[in-house]
mmCIF file of C-alpha atoms in Angstrom:
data_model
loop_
_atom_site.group_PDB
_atom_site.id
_atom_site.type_symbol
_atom_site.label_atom_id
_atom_site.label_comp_id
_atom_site.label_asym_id
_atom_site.label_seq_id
_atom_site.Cartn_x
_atom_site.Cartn_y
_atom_site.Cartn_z
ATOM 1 C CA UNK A 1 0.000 0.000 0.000
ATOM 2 C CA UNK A 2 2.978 2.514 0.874
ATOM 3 C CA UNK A 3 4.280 1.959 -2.704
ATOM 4 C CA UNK A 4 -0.008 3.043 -4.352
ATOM 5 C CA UNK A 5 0.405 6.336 -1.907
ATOM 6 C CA UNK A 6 4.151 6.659 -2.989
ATOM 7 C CA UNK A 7 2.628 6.802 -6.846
ATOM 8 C CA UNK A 8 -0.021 9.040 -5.840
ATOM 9 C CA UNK A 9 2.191 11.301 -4.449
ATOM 10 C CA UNK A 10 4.489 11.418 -7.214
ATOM 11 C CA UNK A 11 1.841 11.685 -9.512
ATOM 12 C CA UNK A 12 0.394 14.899 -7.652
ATOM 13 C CA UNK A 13 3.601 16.791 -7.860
ATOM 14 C CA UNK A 14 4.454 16.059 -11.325
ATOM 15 C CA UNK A 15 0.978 17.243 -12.281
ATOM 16 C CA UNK A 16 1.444 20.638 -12.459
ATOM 17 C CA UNK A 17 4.370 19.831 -15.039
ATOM 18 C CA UNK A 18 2.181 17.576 -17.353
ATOM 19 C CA UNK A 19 -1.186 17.097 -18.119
ATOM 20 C CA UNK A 20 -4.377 18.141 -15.796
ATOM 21 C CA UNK A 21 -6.243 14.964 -14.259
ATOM 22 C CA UNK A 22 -9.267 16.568 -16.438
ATOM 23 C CA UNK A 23 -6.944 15.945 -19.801
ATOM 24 C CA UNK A 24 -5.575 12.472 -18.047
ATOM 25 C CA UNK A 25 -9.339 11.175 -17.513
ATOM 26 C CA UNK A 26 -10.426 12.520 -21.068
ATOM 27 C CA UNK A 27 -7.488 10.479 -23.107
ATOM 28 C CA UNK A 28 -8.449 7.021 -20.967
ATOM 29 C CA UNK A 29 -12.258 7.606 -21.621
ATOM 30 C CA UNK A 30 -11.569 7.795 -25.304
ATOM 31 C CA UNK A 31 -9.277 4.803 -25.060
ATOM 32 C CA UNK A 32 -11.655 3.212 -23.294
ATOM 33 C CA UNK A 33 -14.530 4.490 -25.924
ATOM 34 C CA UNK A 34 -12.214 3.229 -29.126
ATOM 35 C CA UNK A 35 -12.540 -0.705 -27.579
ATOM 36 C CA UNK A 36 -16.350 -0.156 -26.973
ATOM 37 C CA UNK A 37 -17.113 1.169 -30.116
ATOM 38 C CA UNK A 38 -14.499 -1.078 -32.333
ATOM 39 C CA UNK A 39 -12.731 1.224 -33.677
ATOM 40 C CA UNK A 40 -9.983 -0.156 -32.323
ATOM 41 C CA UNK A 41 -8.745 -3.969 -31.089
ATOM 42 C CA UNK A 42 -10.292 -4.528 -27.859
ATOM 43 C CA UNK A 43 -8.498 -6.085 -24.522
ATOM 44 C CA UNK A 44 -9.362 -6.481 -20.911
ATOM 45 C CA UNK A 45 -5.874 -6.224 -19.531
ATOM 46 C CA UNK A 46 -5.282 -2.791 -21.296
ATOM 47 C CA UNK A 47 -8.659 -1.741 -20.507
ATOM 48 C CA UNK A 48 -8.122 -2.293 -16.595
ATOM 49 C CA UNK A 49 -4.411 -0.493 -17.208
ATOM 50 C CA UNK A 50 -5.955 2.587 -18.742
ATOM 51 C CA UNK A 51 -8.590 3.039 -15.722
ATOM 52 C CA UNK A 52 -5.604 2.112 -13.071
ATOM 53 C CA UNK A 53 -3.462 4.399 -14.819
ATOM 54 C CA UNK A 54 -5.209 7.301 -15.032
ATOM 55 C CA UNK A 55 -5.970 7.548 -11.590
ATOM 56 C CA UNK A 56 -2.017 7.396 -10.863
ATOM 57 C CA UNK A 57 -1.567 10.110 -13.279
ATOM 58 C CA UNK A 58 -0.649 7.887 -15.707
ATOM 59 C CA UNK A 59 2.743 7.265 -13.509
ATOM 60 C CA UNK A 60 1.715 2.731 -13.520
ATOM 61 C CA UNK A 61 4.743 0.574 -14.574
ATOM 62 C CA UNK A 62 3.129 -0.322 -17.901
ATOM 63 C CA UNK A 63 6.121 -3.131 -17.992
ATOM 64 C CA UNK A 64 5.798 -4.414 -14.927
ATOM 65 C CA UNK A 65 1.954 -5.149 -14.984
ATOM 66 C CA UNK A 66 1.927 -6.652 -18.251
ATOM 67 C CA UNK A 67 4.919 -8.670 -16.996
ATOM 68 C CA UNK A 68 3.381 -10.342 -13.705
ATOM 69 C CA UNK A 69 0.072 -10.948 -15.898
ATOM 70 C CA UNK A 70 3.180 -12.644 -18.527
ATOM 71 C CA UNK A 71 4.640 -14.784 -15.440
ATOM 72 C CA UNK A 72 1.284 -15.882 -14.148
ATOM 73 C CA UNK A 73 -0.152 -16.494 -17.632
ATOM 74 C CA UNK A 74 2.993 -18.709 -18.929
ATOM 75 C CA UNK A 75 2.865 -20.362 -15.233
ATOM 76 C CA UNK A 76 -1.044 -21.531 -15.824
ATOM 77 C CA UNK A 77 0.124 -22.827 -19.374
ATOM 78 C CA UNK A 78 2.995 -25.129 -17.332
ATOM 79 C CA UNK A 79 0.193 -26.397 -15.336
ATOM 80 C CA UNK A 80 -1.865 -27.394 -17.982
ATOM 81 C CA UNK A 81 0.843 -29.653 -19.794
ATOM 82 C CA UNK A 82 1.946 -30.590 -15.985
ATOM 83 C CA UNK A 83 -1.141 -32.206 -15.520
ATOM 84 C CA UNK A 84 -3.535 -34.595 -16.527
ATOM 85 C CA UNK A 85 -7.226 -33.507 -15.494
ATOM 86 C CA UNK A 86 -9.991 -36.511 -14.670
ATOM 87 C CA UNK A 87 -12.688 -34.889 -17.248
ATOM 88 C CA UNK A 88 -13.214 -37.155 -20.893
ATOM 89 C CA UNK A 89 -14.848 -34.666 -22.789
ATOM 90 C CA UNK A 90 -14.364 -33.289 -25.948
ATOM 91 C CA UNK A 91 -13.797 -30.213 -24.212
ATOM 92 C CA UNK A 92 -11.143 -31.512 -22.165
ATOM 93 C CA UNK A 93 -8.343 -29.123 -22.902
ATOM 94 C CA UNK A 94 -10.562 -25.931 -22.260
ATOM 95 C CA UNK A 95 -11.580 -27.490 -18.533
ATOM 96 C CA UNK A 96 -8.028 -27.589 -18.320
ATOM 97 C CA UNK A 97 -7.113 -24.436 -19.185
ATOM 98 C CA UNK A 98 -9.711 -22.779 -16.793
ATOM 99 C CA UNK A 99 -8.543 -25.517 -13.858
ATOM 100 C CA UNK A 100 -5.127 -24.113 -14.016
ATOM 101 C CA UNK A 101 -6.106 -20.826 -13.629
ATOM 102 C CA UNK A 102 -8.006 -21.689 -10.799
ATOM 103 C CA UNK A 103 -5.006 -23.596 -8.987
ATOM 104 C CA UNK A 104 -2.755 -20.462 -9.743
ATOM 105 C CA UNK A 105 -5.114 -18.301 -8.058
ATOM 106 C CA UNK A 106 -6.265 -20.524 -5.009
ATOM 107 C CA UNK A 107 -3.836 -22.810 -4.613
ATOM 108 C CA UNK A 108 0.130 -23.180 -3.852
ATOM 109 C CA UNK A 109 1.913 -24.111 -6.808
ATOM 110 C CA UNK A 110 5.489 -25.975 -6.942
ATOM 111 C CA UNK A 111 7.707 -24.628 -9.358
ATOM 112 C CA UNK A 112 10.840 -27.038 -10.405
ATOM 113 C CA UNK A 113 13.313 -24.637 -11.215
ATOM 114 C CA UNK A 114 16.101 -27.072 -11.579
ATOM 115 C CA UNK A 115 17.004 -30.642 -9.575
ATOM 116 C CA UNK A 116 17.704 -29.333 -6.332
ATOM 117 C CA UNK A 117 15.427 -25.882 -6.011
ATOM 118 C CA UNK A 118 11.877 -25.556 -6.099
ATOM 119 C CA UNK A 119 10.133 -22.733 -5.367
ATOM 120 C CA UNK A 120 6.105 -21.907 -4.292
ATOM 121 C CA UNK A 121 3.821 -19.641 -6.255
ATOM 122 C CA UNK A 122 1.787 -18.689 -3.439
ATOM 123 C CA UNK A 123 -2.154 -18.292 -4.122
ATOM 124 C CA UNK A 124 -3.813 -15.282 -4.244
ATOM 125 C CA UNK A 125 -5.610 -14.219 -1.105
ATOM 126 C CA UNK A 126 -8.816 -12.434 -0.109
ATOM 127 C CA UNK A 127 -7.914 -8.675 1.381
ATOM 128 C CA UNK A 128 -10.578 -8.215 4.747
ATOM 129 C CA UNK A 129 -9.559 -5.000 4.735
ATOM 130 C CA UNK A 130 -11.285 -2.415 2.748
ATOM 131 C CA UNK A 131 -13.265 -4.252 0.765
ATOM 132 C CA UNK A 132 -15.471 -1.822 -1.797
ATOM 133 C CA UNK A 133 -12.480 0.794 -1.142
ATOM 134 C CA UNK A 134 -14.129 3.006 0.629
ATOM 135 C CA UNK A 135 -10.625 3.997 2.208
ATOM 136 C CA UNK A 136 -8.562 3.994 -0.664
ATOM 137 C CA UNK A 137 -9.882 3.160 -4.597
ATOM 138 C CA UNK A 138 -6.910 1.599 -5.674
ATOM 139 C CA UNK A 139 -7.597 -1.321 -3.270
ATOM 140 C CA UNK A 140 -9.842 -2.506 -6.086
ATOM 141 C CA UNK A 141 -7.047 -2.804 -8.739
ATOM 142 C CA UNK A 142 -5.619 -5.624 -10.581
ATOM 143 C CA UNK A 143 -2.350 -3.901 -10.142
ATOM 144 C CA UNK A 144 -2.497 -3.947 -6.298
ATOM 145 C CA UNK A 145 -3.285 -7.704 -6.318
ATOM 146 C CA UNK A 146 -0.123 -8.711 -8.234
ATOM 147 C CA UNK A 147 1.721 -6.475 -6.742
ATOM 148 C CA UNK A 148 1.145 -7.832 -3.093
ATOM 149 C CA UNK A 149 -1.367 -11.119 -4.128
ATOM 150 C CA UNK A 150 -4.096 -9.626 -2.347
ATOM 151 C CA UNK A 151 -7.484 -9.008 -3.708
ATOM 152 C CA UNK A 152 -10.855 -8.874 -3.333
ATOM 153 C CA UNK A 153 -14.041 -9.954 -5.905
ATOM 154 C CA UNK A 154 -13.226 -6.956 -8.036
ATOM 155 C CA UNK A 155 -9.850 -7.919 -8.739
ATOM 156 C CA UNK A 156 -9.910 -11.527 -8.130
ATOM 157 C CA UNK A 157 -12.208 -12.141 -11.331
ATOM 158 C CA UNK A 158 -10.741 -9.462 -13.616
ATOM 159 C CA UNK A 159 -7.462 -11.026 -13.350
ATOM 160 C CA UNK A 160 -9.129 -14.832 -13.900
ATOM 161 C CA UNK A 161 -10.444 -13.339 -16.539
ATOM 162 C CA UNK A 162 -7.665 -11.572 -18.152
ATOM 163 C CA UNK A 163 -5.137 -14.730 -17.582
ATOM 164 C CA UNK A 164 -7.947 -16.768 -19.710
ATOM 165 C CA UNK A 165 -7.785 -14.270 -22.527
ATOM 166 C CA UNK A 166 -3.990 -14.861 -22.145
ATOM 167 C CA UNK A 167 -3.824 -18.503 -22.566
ATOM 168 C CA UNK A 168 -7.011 -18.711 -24.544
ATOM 169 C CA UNK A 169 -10.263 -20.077 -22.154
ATOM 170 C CA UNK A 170 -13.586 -19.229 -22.742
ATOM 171 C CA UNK A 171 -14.766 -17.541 -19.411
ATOM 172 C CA UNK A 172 -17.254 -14.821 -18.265
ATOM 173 C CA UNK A 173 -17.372 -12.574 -15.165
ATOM 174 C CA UNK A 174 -20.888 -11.989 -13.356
ATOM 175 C CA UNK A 175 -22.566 -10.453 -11.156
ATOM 176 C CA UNK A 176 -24.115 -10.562 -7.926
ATOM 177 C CA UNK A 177 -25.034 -7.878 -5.244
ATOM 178 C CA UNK A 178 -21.735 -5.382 -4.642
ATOM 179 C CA UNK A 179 -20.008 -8.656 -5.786
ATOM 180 C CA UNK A 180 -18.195 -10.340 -9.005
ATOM 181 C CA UNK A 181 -17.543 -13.914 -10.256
ATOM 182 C CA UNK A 182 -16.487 -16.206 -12.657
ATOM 183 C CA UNK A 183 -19.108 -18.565 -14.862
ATOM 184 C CA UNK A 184 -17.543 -21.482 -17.206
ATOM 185 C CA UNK A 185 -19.620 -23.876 -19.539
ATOM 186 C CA UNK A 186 -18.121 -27.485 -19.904
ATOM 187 C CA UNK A 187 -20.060 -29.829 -21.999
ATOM 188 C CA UNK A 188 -20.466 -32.213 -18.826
ATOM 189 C CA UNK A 189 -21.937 -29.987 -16.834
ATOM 190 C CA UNK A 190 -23.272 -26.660 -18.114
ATOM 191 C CA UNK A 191 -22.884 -23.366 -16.493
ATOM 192 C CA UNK A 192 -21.535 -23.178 -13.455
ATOM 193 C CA UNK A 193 -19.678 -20.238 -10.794
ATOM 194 C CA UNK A 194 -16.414 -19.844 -9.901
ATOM 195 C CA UNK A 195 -16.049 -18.219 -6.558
ATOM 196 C CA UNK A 196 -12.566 -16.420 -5.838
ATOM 197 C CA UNK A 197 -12.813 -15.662 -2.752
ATOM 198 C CA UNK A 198 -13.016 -18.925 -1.089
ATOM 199 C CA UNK A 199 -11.622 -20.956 -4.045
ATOM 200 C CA UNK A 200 -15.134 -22.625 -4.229
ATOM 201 C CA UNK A 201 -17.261 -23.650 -7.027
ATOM 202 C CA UNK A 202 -21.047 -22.489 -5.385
ATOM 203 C CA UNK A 203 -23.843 -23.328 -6.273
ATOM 204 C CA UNK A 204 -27.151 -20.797 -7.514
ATOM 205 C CA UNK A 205 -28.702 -21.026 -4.466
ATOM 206 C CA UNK A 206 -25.736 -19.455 -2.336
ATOM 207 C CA UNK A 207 -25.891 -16.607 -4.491
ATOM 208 C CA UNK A 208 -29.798 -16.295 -3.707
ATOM 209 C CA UNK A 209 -28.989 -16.945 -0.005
ATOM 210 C CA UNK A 210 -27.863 -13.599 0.209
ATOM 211 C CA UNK A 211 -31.535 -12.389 0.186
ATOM 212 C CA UNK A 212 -30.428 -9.128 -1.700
ATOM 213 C CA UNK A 213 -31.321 -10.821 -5.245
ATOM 214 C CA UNK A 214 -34.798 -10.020 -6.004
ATOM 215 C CA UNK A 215 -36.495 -12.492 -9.083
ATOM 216 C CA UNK A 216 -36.764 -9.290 -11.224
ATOM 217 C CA UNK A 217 -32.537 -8.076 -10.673
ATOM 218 C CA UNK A 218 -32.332 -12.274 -12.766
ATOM 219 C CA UNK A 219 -35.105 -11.490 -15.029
ATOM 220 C CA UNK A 220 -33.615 -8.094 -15.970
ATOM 221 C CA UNK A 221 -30.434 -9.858 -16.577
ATOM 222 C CA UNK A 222 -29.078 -7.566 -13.218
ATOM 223 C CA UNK A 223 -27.322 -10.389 -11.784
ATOM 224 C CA UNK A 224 -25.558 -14.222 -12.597
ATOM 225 C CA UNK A 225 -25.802 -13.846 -16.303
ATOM 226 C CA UNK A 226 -22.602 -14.413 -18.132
ATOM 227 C CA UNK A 227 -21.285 -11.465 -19.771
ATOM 228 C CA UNK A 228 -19.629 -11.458 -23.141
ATOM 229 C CA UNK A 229 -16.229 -9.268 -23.808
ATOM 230 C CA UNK A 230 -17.329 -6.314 -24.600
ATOM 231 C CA UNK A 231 -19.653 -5.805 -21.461
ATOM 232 C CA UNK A 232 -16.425 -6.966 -19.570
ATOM 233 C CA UNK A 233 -15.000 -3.891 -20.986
ATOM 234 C CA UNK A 234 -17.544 -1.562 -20.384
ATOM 235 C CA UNK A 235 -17.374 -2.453 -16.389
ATOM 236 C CA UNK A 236 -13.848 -0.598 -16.615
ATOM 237 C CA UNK A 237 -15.753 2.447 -18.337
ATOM 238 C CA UNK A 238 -17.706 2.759 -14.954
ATOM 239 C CA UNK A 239 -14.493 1.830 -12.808
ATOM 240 C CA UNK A 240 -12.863 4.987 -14.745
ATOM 241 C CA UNK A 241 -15.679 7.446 -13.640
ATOM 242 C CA UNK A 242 -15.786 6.484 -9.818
ATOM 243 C CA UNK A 243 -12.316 6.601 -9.984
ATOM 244 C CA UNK A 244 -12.707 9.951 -11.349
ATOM 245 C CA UNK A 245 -15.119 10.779 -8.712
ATOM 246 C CA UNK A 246 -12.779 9.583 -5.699
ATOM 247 C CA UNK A 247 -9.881 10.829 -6.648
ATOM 248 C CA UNK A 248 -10.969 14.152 -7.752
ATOM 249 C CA UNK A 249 -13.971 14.610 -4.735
ATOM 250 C CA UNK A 250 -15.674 18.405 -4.965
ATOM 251 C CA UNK A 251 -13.809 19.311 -8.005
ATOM 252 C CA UNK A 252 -15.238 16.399 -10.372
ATOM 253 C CA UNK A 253 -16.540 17.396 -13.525
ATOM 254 C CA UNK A 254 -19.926 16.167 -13.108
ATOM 255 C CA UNK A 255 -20.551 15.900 -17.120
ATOM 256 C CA UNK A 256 -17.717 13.713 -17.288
ATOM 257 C CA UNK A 257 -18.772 11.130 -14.898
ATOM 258 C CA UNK A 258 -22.376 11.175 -16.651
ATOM 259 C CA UNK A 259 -20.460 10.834 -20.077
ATOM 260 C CA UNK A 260 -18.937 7.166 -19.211
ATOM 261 C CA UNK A 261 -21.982 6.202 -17.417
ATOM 262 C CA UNK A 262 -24.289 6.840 -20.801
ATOM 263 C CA UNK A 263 -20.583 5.229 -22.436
ATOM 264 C CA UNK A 264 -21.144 2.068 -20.371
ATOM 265 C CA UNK A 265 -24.914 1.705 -20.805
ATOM 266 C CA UNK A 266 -24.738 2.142 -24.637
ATOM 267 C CA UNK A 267 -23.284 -1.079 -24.562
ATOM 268 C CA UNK A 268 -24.139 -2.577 -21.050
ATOM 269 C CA UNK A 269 -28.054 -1.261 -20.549
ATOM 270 C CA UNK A 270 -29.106 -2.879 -17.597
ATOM 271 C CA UNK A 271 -25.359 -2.529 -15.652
ATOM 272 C CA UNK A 272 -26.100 -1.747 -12.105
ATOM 273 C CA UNK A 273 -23.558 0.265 -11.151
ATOM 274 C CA UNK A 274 -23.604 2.677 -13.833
ATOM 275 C CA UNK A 275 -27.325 2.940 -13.358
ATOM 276 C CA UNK A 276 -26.512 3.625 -9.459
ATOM 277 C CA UNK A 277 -23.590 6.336 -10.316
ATOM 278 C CA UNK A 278 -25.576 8.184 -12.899
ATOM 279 C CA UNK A 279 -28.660 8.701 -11.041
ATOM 280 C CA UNK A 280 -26.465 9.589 -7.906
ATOM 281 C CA UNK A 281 -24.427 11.917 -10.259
ATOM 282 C CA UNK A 282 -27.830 13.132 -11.150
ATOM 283 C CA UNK A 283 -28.670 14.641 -7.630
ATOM 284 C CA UNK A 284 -25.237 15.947 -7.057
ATOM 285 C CA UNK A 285 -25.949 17.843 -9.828
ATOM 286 C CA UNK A 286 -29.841 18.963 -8.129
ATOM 287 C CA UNK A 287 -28.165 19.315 -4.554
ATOM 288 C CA UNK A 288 -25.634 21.900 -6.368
ATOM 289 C CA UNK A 289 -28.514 23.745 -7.902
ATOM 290 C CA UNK A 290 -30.239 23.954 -4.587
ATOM 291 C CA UNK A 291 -26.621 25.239 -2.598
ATOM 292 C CA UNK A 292 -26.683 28.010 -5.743
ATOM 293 C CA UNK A 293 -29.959 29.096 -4.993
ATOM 294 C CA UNK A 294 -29.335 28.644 -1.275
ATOM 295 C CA UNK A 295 -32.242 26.717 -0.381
ATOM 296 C CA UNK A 296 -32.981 22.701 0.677
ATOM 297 C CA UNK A 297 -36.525 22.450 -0.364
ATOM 298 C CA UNK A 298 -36.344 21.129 -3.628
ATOM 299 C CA UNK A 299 -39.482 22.724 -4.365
ATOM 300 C CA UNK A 300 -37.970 26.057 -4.166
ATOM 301 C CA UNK A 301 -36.731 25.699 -6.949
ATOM 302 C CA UNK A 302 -38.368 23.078 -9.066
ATOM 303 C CA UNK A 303 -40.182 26.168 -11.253
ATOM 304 C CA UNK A 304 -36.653 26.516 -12.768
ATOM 305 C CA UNK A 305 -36.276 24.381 -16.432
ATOM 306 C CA UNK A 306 -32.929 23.582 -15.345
ATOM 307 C CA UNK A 307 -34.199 22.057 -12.103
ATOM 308 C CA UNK A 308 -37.227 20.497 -13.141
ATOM 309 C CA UNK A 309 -35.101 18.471 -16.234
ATOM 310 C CA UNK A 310 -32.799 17.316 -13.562
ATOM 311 C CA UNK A 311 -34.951 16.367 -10.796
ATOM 312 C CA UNK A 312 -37.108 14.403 -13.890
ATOM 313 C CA UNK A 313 -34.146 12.591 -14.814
ATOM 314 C CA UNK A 314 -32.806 11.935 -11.323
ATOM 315 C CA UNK A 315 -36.525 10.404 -10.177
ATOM 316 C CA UNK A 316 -36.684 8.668 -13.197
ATOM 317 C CA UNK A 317 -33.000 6.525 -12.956
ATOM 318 C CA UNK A 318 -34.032 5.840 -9.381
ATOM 319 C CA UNK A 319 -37.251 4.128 -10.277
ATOM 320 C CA UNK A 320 -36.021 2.258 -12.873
ATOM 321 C CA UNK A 321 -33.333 0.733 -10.583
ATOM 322 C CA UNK A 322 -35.795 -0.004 -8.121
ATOM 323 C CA UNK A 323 -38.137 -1.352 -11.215
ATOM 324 C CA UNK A 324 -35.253 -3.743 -12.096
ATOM 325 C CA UNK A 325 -34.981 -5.465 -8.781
ATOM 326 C CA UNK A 326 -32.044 -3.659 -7.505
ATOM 327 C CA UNK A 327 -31.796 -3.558 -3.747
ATOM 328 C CA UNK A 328 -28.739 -2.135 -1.468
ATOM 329 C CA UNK A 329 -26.369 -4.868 0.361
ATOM 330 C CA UNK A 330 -25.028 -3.116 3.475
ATOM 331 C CA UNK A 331 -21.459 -4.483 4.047
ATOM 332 C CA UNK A 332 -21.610 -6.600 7.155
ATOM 333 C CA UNK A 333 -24.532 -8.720 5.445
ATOM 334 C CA UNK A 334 -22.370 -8.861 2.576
ATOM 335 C CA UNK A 335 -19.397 -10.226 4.960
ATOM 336 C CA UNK A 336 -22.207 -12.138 6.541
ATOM 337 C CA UNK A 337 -23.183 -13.527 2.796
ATOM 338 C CA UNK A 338 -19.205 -14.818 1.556
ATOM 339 C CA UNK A 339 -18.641 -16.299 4.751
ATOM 340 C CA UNK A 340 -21.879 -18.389 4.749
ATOM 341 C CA UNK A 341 -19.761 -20.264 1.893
ATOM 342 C CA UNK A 342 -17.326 -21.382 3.655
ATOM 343 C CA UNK A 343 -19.152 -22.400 6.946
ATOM 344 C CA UNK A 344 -21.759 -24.357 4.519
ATOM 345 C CA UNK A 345 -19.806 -25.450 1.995
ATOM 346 C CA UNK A 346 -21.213 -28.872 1.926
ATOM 347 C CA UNK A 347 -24.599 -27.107 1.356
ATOM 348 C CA UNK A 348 -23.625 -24.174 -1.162
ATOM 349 C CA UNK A 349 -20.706 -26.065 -3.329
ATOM 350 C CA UNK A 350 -20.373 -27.780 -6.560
ATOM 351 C CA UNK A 351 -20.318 -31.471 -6.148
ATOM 352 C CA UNK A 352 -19.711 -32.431 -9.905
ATOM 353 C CA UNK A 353 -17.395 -29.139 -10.621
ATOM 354 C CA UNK A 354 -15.022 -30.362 -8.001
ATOM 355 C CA UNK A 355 -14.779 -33.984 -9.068
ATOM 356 C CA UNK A 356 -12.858 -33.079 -12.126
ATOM 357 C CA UNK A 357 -9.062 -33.370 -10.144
ATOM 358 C CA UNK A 358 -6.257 -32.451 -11.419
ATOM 359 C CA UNK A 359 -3.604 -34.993 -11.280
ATOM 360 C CA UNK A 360 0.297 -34.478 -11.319
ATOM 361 C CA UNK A 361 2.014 -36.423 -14.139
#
């Protein structure tokens, strides 16, 4: 964590000698843009660099993240030849693919590095501590994770997800309440979750144990449906606004943070969290109208067009989130909710997923 401070630091002093965050933001939103729109090649791992970037002032060792995602993805490719996997069908090598991934992240992996040394990739663990970083934003990057191999189920999934794009496995990151995971199709079983941060392979009904997903947030395709690539990549047009918004606080350009939302649902309609941050952006923008005019009845000043538009819109976002079967996890049910995994796993896991063993040749 000292070294994310040390780069913010940096970052703030060099500012005045390079670009404005404002011009920083604007250059990763239209990077950002490019992939959504294909106008240029699309990819998850630079995607999650530009938004981690830009809110170090573009000061991220470009080399050194693309080299630990390098390591980690020629490491899962080892595994997979190291191995032979209990699974006989025709999709064998793909269940492969995605089990070594798996192992790399939850597991401790030997390393042979000659006859007499081997050495221990150590898993990837779940960070308690600051979990939606309220405290400090970057403890939601991939960057943090490989830099000190903790994570949380932001940046546990991305990086599944970016290591299968590496070595070629078809997997998809979803969505829960406040929460992300992985779901795989295999030919022997269908769908079925991936669950990071207990290295667990859960079943539906833990994710409905949580009580926070209504029938309409599935219907509405809110939460647990498989998203394809380029929804991926509009999650990290979101990430870069509340990034935005942290890191800049009072002096956020509103506009800009509405800008990626609309960016993100272009492409992503129904994404809850750009839903959430534009309709909140929305009555920032109302509560600033009613500090201007120096009142907090918001029927003061309603009569105004300006006011009335705003307050429309704002009402309007909120009822369609609630109309969508969107409903607010506080955190210590959420804690409450991942933990339940592990103290029923019996109940909650995967019984078929977790026959399919790796074993070592």
């Amino acid at each position: 964590m000292k070294k994310y401070l040390t780069i913010l630091l940096t970052a703030i002093c060099l500012n005045s000698f390079s670009q404005t965050e404002q011009e920083i933001y604007e250059q990763a939103f239209q990077q950002l843009n490019c992939m959504l729109n294909e106008t240029c090649s699309a990819s998850l791992k630079e995607a999650v660099f530009i938004v981690e970037n830009a809110y170090f002032s573009n000061t991220l060792d470009k080399e050194q993240y693309e080299k630990q995602i390098t390591l980690v993805s020629e490491l899962a490719k080892q595994v997979v030849i190291s191995r032979t996997l209990i699974y006989n069908f025709p999709d064998r090598e793909e269940v492969a693919k995605n089990a070594s991934i798996f192992s790399i992240i939850t597991d401790s992996i030997k390393i042979l590095i000659d006859t007499n040394l081997i050495v221990v990739f150590s898993p990837y663990t779940y960070d308690f501590n600051d979990i939606w970083g309220n405290q400090e934003w970057s403890n939601m990057f991939v960057s943090k994770l490989l830099e000190t191999k903790k994570g949380n189920c932001h940046s546990l999934p991305l990086l599944y997800k970016i290591i299968a794009n590496e070595i070629g496995a078809r997997t998809h990151i979803a969505l829960a309440p406040n929460h992300m995971y992985i779901k795989i199709q295999n030919k022997a079983n269908g769908w079925y979750n991936t669950e990071l941060t207990s290295g667990v392979f859960p079943v539906d009904a833990w994710l409905m144990a949580s009580g926070y997903i209504h029938l309409d947030a599935i219907v509405n395709k809110l939460y647990m449906e498989a998203l394809n690539d380029k929804q991926t990549i509009a999650l990290c047009m979101t990430d870069l606004a509340k990034g935005y918004e942290r890191k800049l606080g009072d002096t956020a350009d509103l506009d800009f943070i509405l800008k990626c939302c609309d960016a993100t649902l272009k492409h992503y309609p129904n994404y809850i969290n750009a839903l959430l941050l534009k309709a909140e952006t929305k009555k920032k923008k109302f509560d600033l109208l009613m500090a201007k005019h120096n009142t907090k009845n918001p029927q003061d000043i309603l009569t105004l067009p300006e006011a009335k538009q705003i307050f429309s819109e704002m009402t309007s976002e909120y009822s369609k989130i609630h109309d969508l079967g969107y409903r607010a996890m506080p955190e210590n049910i959420y804690m409450d909710w991942l933990l339940l995994l592990k103290e029923e796993r019996n109940k909650y896991e995967n019984k078929e997923i977790i026959n399919f063993k790796p074993l070592n040749k």
